[in-house]
PDB file of C-alpha atoms in Angstrom:
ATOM      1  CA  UNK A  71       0.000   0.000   0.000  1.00  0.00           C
ATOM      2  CA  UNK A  72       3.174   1.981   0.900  1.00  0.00           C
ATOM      3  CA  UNK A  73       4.993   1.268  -2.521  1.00  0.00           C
ATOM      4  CA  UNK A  74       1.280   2.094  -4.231  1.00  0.00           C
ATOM      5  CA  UNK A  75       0.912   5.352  -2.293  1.00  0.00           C
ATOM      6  CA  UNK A  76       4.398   6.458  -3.490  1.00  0.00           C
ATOM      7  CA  UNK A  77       4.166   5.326  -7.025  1.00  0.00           C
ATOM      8  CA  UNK A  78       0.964   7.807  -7.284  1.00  0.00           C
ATOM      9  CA  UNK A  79       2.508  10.352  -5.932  1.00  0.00           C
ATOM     10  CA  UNK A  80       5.641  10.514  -8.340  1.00  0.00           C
ATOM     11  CA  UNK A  81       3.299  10.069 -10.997  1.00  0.00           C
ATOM     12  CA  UNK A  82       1.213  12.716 -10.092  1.00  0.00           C
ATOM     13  CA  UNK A  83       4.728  15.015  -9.440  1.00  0.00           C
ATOM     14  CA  UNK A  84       5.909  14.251 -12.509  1.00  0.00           C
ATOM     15  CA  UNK A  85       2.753  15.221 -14.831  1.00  0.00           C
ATOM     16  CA  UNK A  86       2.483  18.339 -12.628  1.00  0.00           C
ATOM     17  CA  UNK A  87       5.761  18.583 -14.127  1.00  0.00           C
ATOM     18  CA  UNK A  88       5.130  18.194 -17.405  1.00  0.00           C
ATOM     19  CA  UNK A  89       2.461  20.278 -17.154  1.00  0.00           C
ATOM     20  CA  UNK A  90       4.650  23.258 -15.855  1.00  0.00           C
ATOM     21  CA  UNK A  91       7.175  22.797 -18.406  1.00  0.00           C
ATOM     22  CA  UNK A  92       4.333  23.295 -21.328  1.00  0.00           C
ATOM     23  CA  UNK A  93       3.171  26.322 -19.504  1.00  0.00           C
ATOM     24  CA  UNK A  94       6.667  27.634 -19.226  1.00  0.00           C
ATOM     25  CA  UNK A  95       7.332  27.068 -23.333  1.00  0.00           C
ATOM     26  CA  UNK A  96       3.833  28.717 -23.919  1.00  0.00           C
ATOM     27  CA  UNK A  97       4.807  31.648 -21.966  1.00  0.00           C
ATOM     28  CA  UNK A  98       8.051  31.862 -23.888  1.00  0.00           C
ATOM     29  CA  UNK A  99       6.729  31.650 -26.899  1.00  0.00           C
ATOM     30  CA  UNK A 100       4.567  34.642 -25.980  1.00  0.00           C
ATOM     31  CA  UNK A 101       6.721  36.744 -24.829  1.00  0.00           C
ATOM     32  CA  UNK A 102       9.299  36.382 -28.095  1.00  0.00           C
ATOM     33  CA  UNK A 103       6.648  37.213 -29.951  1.00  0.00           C
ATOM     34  CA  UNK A 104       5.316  40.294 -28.056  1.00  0.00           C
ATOM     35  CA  UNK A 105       9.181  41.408 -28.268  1.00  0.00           C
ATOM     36  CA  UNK A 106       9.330  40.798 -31.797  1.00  0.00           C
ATOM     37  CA  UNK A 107       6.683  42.070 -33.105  1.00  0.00           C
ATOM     38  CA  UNK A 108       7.713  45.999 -32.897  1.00  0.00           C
ATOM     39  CA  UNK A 109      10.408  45.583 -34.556  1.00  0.00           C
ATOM     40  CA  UNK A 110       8.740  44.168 -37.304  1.00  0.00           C
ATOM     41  CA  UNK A 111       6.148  47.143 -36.799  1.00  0.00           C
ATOM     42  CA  UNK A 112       9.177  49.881 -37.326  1.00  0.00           C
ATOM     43  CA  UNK A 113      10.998  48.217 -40.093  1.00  0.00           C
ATOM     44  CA  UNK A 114       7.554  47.522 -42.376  1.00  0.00           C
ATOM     45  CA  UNK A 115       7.468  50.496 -44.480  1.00  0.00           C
ATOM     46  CA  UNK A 116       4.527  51.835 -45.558  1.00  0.00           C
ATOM     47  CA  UNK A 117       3.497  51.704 -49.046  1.00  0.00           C
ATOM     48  CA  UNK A 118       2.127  54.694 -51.680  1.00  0.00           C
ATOM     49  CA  UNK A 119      -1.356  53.516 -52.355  1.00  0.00           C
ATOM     50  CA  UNK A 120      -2.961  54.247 -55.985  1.00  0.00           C
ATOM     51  CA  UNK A 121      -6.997  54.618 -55.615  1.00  0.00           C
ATOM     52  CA  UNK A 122      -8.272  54.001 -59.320  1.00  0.00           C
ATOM     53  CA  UNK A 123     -12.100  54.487 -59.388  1.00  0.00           C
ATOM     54  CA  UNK A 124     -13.946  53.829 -62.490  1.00  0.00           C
ATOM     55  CA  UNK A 125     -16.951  55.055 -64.192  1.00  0.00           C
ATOM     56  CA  UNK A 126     -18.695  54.127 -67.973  1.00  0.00           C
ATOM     57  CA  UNK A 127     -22.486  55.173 -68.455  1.00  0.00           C
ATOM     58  CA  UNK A 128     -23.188  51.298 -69.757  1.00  0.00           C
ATOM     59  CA  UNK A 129     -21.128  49.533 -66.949  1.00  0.00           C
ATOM     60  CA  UNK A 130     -24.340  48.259 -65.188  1.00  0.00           C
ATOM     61  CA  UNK A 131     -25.488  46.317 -68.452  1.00  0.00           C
ATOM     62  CA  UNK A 132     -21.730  45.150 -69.083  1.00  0.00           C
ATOM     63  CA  UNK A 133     -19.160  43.429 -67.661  1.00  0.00           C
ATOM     64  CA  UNK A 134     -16.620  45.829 -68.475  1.00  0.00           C
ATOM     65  CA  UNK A 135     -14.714  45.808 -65.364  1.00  0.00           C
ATOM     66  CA  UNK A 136     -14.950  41.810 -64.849  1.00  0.00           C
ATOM     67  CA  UNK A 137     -11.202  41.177 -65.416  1.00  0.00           C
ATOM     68  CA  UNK A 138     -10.053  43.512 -62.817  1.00  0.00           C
ATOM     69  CA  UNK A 139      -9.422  42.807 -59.476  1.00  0.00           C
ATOM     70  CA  UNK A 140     -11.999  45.270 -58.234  1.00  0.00           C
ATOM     71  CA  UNK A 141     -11.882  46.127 -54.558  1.00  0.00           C
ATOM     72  CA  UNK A 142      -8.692  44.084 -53.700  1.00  0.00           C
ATOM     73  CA  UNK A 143      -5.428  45.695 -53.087  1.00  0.00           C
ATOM     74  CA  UNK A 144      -2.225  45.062 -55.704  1.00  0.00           C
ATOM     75  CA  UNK A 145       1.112  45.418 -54.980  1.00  0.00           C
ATOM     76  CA  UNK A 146       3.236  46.559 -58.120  1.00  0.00           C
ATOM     77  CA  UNK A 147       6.579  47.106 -58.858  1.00  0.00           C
ATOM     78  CA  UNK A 148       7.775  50.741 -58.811  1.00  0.00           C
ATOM     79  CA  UNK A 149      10.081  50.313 -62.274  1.00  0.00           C
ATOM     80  CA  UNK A 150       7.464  48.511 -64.406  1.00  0.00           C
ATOM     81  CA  UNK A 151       4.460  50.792 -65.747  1.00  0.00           C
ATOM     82  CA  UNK A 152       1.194  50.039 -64.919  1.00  0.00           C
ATOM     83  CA  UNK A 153      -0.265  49.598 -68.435  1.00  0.00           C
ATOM     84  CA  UNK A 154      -4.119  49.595 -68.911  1.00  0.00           C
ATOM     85  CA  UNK A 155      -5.889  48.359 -71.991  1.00  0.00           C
ATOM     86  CA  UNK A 156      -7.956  45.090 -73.254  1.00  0.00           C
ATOM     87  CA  UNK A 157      -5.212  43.355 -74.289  1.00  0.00           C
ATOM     88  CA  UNK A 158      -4.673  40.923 -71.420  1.00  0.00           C
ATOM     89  CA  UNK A 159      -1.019  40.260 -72.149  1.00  0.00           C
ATOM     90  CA  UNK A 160       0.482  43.025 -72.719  1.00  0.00           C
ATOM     91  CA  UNK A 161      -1.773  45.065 -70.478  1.00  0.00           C
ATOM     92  CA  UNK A 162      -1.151  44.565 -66.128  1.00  0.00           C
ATOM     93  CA  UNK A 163      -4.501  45.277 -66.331  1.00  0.00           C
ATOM     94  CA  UNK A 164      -7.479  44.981 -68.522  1.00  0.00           C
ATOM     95  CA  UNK A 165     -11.001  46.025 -69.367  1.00  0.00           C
ATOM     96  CA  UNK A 166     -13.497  44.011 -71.062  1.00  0.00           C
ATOM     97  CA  UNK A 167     -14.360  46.166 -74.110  1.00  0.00           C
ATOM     98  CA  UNK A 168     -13.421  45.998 -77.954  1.00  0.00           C
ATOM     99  CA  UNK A 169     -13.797  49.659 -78.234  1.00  0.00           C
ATOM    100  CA  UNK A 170     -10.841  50.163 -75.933  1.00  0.00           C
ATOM    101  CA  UNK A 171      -7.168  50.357 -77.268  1.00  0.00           C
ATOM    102  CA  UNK A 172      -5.316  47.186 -76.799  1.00  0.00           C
ATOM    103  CA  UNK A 173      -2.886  49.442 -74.754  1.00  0.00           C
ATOM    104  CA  UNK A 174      -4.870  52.630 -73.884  1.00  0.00           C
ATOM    105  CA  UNK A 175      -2.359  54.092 -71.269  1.00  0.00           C
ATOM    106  CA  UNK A 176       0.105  53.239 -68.803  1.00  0.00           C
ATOM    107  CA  UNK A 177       1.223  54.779 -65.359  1.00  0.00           C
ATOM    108  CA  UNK A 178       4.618  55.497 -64.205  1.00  0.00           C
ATOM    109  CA  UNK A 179       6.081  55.625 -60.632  1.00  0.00           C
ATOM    110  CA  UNK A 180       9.205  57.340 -60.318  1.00  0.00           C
ATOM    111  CA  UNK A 181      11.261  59.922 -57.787  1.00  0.00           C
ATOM    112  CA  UNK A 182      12.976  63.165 -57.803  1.00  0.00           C
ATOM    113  CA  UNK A 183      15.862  65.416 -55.869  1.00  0.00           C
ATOM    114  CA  UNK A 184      13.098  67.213 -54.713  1.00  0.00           C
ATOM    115  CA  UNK A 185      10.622  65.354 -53.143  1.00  0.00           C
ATOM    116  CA  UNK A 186      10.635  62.291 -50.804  1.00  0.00           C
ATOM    117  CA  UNK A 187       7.157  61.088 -52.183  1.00  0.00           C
ATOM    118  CA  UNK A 188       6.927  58.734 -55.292  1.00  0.00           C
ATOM    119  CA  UNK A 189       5.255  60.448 -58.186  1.00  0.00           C
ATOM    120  CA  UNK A 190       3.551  59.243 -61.227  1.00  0.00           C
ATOM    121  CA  UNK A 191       3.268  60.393 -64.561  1.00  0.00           C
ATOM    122  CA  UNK A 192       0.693  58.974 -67.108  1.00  0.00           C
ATOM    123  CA  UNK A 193       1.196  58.184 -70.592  1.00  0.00           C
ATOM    124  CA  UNK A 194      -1.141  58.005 -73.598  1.00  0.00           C
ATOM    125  CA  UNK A 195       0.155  54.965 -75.274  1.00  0.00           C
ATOM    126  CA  UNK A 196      -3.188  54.675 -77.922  1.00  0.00           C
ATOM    127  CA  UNK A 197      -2.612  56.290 -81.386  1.00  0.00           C
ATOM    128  CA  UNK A 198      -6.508  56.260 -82.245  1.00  0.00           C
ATOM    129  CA  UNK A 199      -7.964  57.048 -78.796  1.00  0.00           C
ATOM    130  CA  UNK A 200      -7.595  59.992 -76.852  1.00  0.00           C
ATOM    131  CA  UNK A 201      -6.417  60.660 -73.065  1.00  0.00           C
ATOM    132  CA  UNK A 202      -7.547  63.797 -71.078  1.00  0.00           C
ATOM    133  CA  UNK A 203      -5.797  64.633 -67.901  1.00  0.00           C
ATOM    134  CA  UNK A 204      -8.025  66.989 -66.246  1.00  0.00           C
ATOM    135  CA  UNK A 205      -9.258  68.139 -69.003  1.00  0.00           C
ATOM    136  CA  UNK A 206      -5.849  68.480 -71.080  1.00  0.00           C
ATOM    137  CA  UNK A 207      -5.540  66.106 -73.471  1.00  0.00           C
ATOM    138  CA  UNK A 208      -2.628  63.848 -74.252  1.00  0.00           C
ATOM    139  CA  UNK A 209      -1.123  63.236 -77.762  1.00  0.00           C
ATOM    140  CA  UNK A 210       0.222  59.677 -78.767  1.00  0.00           C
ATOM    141  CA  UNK A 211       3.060  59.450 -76.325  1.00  0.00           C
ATOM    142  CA  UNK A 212       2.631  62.373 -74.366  1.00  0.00           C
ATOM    143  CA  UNK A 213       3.004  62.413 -70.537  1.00  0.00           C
ATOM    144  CA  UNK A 214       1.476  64.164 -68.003  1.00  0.00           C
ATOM    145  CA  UNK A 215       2.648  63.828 -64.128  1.00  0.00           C
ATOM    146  CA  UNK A 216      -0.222  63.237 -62.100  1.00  0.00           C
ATOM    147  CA  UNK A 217      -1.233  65.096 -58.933  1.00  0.00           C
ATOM    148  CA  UNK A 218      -2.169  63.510 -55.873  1.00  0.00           C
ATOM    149  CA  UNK A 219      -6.421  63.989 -57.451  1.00  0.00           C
ATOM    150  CA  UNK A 220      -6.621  63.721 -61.467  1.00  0.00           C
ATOM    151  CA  UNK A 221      -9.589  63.002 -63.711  1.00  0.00           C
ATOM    152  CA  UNK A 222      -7.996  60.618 -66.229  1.00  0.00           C
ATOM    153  CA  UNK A 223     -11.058  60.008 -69.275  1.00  0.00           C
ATOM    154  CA  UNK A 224     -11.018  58.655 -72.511  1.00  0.00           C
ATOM    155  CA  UNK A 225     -13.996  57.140 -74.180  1.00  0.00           C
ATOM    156  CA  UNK A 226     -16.626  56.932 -72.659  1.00  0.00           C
ATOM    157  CA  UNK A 227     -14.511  56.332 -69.460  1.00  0.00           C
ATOM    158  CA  UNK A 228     -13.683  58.480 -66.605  1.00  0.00           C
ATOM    159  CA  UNK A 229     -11.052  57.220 -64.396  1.00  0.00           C
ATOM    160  CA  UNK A 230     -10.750  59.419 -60.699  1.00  0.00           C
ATOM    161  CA  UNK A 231      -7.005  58.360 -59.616  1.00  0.00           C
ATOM    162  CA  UNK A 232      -6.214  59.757 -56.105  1.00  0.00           C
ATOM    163  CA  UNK A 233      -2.827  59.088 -54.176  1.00  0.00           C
ATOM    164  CA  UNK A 234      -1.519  58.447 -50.527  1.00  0.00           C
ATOM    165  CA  UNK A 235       2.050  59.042 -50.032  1.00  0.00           C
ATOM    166  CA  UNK A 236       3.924  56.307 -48.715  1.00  0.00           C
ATOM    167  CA  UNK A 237       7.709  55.178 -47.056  1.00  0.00           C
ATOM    168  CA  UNK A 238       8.768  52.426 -49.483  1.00  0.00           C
ATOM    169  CA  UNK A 239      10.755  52.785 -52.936  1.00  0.00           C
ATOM    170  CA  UNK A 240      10.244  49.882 -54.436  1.00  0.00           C
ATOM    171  CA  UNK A 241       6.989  49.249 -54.814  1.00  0.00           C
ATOM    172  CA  UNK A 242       3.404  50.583 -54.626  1.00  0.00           C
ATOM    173  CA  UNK A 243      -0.472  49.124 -54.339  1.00  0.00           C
ATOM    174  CA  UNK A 244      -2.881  49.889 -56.737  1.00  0.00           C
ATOM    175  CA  UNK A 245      -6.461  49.524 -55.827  1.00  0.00           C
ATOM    176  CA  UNK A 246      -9.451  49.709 -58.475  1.00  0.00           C
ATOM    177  CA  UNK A 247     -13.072  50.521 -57.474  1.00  0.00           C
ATOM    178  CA  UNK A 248     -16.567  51.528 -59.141  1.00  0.00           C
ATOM    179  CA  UNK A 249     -18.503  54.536 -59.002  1.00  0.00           C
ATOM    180  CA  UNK A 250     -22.021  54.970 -59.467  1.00  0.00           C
ATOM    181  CA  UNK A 251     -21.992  58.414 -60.821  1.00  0.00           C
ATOM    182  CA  UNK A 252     -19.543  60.282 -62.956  1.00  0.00           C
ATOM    183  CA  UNK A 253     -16.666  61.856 -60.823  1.00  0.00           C
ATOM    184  CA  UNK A 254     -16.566  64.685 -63.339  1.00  0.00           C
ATOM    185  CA  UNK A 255     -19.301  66.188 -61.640  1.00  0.00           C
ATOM    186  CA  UNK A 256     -16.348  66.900 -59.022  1.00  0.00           C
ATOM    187  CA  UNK A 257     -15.162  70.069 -59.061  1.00  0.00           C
ATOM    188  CA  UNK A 258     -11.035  71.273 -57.763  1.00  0.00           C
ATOM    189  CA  UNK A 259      -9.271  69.099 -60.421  1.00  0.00           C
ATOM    190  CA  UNK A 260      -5.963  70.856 -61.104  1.00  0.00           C
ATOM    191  CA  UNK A 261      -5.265  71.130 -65.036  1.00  0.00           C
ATOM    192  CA  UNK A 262      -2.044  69.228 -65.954  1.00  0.00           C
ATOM    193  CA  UNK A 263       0.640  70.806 -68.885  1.00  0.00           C
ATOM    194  CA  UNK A 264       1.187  67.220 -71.258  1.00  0.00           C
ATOM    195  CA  UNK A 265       5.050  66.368 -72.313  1.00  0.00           C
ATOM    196  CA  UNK A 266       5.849  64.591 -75.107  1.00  0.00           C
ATOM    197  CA  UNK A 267       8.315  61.501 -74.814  1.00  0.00           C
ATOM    198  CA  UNK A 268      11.000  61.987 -76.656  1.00  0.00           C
ATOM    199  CA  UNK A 269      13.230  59.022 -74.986  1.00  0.00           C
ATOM    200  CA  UNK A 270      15.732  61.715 -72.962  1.00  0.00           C
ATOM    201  CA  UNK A 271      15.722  61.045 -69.545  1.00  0.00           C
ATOM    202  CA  UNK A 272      15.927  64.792 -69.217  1.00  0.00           C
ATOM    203  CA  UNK A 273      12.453  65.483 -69.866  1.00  0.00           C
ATOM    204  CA  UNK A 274      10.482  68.555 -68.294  1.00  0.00           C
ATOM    205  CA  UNK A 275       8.807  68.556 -65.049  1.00  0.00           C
ATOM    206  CA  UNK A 276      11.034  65.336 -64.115  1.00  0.00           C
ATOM    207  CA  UNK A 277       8.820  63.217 -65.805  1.00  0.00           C
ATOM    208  CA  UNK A 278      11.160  59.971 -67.132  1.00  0.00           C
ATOM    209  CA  UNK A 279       9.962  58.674 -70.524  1.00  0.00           C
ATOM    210  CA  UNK A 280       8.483  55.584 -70.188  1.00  0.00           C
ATOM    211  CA  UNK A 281      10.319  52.827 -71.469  1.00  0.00           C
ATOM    212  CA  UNK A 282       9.291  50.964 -74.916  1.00  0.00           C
ATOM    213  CA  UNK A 283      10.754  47.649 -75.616  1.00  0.00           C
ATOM    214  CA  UNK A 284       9.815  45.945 -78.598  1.00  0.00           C
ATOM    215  CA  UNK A 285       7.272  47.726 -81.689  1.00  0.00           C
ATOM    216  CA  UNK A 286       4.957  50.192 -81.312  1.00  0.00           C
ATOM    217  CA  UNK A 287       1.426  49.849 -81.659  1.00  0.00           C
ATOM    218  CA  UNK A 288      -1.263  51.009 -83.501  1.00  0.00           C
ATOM    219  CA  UNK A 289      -3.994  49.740 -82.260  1.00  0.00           C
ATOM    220  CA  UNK A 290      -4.787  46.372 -84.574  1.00  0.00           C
ATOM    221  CA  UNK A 291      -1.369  46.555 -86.150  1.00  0.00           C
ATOM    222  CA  UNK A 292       2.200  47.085 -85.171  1.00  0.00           C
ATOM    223  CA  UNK A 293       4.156  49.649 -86.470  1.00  0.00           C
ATOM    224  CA  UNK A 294       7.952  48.708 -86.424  1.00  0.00           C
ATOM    225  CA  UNK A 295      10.469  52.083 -85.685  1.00  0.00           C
ATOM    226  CA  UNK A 296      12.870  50.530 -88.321  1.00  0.00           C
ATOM    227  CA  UNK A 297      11.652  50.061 -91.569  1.00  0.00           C
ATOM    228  CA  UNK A 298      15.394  49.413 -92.615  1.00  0.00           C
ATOM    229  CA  UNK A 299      14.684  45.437 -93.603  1.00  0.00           C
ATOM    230  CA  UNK A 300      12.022  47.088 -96.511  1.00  0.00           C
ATOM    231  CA  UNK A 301      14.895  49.319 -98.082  1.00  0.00           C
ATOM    232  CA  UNK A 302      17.732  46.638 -98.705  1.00  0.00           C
TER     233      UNK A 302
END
């Protein structure tokens, strides 16, 4: 009864034991985390967020906006434009509608001397349709640098493109969203002067150009810049 008393008692001791130990690791584990996790808090930049909201008078009746990735948050690269058009390849993103250019426009990040925020310039990249940056219209190839609110249209579209300033270089997240009525009923749009590209990276404002690789293109065809294989 002795030996049975004893033998219960060490087993008991010994799963108190256990059970201490576990509590012990638990509380640990805690506690590395709680000490961790401000560091991680200081050293996670914040990112400049791009708020593209869209509007077309038939978008109700049309699924014109069913290959974005409306309402979700996109991170993006800071050195790769943000091209918009219906061509789903050679557009990051695109709209379901024939009557828009297979690359209608693309978007720029980029940073100067002067300011710590990232900026963004826009670029018509459509030779048949036309781009209006509150209310100034853009050539084939012509920039604009966008403010923080623009009124981007062409078509019957109407893009409202607003901008938080974030911490990080690198990259960027782009954000598209619906609205119900026309945002150029809104009123304190800034007008914008348009730059042509002409592929120096001295351009005015301290706008870049916008990088082309490959042909350009007009719209249904491509339109090589060397025509030098026709002449020999």
């Amino acid at each position: 009864m002795t030996q049975l008393c004893l033998f219960s008692l060490l087993t008991f001791s010994t799963d108190q034991l256990k059970l201490k130990v576990s509590i012990l690791s638990i509380a640990k584990a805690i506690i590395t985390h709680i000490m961790e996790l401000p560091h991680t808090m200081e050293t996670e930049e914040l990112m400049t967020y791009l708020q593209i909201q869209l509007y077309h008078p038939q978008q109700a009746s049309k699924a014109l906006y069913r290959l974005l990735p409306v309402d979700a948050r996109h991170k993006h690269p800071a050195e790769d434009p943000l091209r918009l058009g219906r061509d789903v390849h050679g557009c990051t993103f695109a709209l379901a509608d024939p009557r828009v250019s297979r690359k209608q426009l693309a978007l720029q990040a980029y940073h100067t001397a002067n300011s710590p925020d990232m900026l963004f310039s826009v670029q018509n990249l459509s030779q048949k349709g036309h781009v209006t940056v509150n209310g100034s219209e853009l050539g084939y190839l012509e920039r604009a640098e966008l403010p923080n609110k623009a009124l981007v249209r062409f078509g019957e579209y109407e893009l409202l493109i607003r901008r938080e300033n974030g911490e990080a270089k690198g990259s960027f997240e782009v954000e598209f969203g619906v609205l119900a009525v026309p945002p150029s009923r809104e009123v304190g749009v800034p007008s914008i002067v348009p730059v042509m590209d002409t592929g120096s990276d001295h351009s005015n404002n301290g706008i870049p150009p916008l990088m082309s690789h490959g042909p350009i293109e007009m719209d249904e065809t491509i339109m090589y810049q060397s025509c030098s294989m026709f002449l020999s």
